[in-house]
Short mmCIF file of C-alpha atoms in Angstrom, two decimals:
data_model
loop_
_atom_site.label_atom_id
_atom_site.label_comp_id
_atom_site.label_asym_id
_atom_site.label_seq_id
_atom_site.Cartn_x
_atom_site.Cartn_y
_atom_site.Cartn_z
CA UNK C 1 0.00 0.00 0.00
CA UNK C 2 2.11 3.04 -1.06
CA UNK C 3 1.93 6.54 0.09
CA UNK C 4 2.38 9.27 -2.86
CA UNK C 5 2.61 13.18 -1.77
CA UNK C 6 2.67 15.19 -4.79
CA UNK C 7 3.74 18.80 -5.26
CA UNK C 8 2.48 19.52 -1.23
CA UNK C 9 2.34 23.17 0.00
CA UNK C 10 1.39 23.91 3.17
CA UNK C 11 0.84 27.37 4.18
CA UNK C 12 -0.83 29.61 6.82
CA UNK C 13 -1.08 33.52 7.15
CA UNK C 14 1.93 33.71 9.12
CA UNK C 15 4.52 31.26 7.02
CA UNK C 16 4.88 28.77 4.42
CA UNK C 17 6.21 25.45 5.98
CA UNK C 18 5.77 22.73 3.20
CA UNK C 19 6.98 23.96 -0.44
CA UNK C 20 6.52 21.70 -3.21
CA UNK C 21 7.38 18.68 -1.07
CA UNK C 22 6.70 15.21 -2.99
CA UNK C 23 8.02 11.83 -1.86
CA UNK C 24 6.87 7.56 -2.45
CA UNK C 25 7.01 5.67 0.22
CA UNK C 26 6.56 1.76 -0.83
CA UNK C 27 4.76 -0.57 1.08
CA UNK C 28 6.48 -2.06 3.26
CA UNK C 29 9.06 0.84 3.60
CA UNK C 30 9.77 3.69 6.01
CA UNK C 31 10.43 6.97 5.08
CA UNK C 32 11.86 8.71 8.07
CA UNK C 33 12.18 12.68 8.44
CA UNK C 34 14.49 14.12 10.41
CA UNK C 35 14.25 17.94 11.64
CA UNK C 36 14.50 20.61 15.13
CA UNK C 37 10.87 21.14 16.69
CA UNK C 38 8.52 23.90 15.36
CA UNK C 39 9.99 23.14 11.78
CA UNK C 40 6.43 21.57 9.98
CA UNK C 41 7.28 17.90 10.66
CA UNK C 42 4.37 17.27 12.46
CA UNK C 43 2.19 19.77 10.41
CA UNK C 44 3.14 17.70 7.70
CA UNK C 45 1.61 14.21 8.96
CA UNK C 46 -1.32 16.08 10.18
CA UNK C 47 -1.45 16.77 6.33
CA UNK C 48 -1.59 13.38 5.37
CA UNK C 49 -3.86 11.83 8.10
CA UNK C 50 -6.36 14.73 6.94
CA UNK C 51 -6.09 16.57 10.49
CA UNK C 52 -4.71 20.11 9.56
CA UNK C 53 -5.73 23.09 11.25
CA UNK C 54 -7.90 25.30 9.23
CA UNK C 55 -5.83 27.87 9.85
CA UNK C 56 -3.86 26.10 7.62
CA UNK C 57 -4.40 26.02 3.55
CA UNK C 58 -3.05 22.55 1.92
CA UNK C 59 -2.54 22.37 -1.70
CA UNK C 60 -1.30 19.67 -3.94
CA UNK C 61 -2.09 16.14 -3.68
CA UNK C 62 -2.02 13.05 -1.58
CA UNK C 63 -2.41 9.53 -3.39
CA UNK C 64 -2.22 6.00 -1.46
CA UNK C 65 -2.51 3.20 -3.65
CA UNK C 66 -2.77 5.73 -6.39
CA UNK C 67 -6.27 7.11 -5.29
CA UNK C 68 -6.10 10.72 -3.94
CA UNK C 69 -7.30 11.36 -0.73
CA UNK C 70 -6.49 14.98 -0.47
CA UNK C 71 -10.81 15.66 -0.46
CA UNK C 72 -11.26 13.09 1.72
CA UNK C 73 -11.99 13.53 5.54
CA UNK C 74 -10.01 11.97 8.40
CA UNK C 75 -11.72 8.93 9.12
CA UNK C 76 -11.84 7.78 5.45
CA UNK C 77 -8.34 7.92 5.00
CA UNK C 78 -7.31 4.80 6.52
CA UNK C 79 -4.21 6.30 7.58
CA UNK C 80 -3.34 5.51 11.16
CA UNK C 81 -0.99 7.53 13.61
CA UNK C 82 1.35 6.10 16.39
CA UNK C 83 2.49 9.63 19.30
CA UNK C 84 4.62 9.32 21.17
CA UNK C 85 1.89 8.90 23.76
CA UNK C 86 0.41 5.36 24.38
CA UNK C 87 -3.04 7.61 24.76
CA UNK C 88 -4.39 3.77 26.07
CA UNK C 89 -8.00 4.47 27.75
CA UNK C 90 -7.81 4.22 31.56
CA UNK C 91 -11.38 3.01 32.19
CA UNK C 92 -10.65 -0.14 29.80
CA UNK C 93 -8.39 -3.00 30.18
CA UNK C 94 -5.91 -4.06 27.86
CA UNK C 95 -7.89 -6.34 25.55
CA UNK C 96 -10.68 -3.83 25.60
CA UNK C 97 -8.19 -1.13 24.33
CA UNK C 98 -7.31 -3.32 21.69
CA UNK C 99 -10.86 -4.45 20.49
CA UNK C 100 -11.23 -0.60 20.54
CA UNK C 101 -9.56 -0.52 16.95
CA UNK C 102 -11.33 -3.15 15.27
CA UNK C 103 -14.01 -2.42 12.93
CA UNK C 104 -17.70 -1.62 14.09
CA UNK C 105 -18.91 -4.08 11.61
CA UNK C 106 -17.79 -7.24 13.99
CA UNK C 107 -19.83 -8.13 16.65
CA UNK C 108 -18.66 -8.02 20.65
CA UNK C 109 -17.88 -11.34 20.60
CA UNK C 110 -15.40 -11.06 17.38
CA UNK C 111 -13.78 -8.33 18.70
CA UNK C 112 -12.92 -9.91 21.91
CA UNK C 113 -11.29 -12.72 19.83
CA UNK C 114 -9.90 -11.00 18.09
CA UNK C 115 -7.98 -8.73 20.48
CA UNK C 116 -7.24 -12.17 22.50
CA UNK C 117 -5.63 -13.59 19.45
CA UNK C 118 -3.72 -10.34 18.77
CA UNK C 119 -1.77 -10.35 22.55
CA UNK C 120 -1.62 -14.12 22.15
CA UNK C 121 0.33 -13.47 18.92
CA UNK C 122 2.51 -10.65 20.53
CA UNK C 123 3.15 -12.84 23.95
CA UNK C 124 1.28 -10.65 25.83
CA UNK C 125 -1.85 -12.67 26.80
CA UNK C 126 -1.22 -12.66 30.16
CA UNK C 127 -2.35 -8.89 30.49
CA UNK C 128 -4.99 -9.06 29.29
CA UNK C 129 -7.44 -8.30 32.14
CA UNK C 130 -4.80 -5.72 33.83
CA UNK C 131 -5.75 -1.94 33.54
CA UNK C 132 -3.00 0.29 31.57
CA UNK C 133 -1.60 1.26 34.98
CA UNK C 134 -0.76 -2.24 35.20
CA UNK C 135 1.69 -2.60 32.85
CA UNK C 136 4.47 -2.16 32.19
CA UNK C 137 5.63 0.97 29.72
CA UNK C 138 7.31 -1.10 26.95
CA UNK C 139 3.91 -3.02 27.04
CA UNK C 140 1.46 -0.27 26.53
CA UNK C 141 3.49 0.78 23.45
CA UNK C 142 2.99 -2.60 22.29
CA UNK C 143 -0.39 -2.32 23.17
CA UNK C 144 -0.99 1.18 21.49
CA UNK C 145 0.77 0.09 18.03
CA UNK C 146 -1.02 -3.21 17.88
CA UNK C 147 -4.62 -0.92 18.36
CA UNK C 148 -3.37 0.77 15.68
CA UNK C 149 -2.26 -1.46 13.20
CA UNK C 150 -5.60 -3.82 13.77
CA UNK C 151 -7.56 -0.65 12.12
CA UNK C 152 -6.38 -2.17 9.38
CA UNK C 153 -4.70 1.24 7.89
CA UNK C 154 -3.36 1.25 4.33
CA UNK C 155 -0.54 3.93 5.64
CA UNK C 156 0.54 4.47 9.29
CA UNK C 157 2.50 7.63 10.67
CA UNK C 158 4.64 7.64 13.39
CA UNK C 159 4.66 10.81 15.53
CA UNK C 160 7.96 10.40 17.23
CA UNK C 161 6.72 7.24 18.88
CA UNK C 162 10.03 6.00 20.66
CA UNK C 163 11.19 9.92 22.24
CA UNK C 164 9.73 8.85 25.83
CA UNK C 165 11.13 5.58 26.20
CA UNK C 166 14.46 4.78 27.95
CA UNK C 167 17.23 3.54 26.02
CA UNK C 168 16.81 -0.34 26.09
CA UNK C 169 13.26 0.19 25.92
CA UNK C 170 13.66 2.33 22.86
CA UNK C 171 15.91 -0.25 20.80
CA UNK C 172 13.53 -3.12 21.57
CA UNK C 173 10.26 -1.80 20.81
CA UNK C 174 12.20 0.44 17.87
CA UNK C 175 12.61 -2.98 16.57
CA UNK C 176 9.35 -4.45 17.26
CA UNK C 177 7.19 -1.26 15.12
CA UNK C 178 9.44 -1.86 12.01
CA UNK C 179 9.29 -5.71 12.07
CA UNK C 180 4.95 -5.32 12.32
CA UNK C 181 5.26 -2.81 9.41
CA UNK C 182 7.48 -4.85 7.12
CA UNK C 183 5.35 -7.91 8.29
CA UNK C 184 1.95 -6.02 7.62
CA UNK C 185 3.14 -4.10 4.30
CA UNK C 186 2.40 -0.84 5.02
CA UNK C 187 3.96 2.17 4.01
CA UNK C 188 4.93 4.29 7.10
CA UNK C 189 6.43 8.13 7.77
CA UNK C 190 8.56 9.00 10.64
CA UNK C 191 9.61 11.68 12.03
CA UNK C 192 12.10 11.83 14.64
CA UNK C 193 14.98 14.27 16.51
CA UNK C 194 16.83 11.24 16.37
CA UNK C 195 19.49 9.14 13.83
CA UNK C 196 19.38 5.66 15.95
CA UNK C 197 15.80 5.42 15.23
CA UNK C 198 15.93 5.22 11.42
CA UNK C 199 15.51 2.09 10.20
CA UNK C 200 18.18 0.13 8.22
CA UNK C 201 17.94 0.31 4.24
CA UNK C 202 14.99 3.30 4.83
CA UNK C 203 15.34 6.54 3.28
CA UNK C 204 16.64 9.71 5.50
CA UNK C 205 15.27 12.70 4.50
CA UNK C 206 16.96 16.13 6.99
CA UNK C 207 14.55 19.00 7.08
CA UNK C 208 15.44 22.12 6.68
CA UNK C 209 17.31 21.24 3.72
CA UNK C 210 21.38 20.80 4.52
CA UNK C 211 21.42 21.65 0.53
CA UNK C 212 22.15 17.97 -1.39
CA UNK C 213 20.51 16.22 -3.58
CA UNK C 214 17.81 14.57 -3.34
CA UNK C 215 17.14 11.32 -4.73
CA UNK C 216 14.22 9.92 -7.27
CA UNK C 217 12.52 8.58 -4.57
CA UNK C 218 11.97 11.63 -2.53
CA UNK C 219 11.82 14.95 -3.92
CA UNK C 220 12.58 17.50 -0.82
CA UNK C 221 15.37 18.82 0.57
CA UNK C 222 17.92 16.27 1.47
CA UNK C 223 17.96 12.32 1.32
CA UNK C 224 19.81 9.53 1.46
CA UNK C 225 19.95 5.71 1.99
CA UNK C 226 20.71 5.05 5.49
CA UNK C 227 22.43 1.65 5.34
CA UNK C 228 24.31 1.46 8.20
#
């Protein structure tokens, strides 16, 4: 399921932070964007998940799986977001929160099963009748991904999702997110303050611009392969 922005400006009264930015992100890929606070990043994936401010005009175009979905509102997108908040529902438990992402159209009874096969499949089915505050940190990120992902999105976008975790923590569930979105096929943008959490074999791309060229797959500012 590939991700296409074409030609995207993004613009308010005050200042123009997207200029003719157009990238492809493959399915199965990550394209990770790397940039100081207050510079558009997140304005961006607001953008693409259709939740831009209105003080905010948008123009150019957003294609996954070649159909535009720049017209289209929010929840028809089926473009998911990971923050770098677990934002897991206190009052629910853990399987609860996860049935909470499955589609309306299957019963109470399917969703429960559902959810129950999902932490099975993770190794987490032995939480699944503790409350959030039960848990353990590295498992409500699980937990919050996993919601995510069993919306069954066609794109997801990750919001910074490893900046509150401590180091080991990081690295493990770092690995965990790109191994479900390589497993699932989905294409995914990140953006991040930090280098160690681009993938392997993804594409980079530094905004503001460091003034290089950009490659064929992404056409803003600076890219490159980060193959380390």
């Amino acid at each position: 399921m590939s991700l296409s922005v074409q030609n995207l400006t993004i613009k308010s009264n005050q200042a123009t932070l997207v200029t003719g930015m157009s990238f492809l992100v493959e399915n199965g890929d990550v394209l990770s964007i790397m940039g100081p606070s207050g510079c558009g990043k997140s304005t961006l994936l607001s953008a693409v998940a259709g939740h831009l401010s209105p003080e905010f005009d948008c123009e150019g175009d957003i294609l996954v799986n070649g159909q535009s979905i720049q017209s289209l509102p929010a929840e028809k997108r089926a473009v998911g977001i990971l923050f770098q908040d677990d934002l897991l529902f206190p009052h629910l438990n853990v399987w609860q929160n996860l049935a909470f992402g499955l589609p309306d159209a299957m019963s109470a009874a399917e969703k429960k099963e559902r959810a129950l096969a999902t932490l099975q499949e993770i190794e987490l089915a032995d939480i699944a009748f503790k409350a959030p505050d039960q848990i353990s940190g590295g498992q409500r990120a699980r937990i919050s991904l996993m919601r995510t992902l069993l919306s069954h999105p066609k794109v997801i976008l990750l919001d910074e999702p490893f900046s509150k975790l401590d180091k080991p923590l990081r690295k493990s569930f770092r690995a965990f997110v790109f191994k479900q979105i390589k497993n699932r096929n989905i294409a995914a943008v990140m953006v991040t303050h930090d280098e160690d959490d681009v993938p392997m074999e993804s594409t980079l791309l530094h905004w503001p611009s460091k003034e290089r060229e950009t490659t064929s797959k992404v056409g803003f500012n600076e890219t490159e392969q980060n193959n380390a």
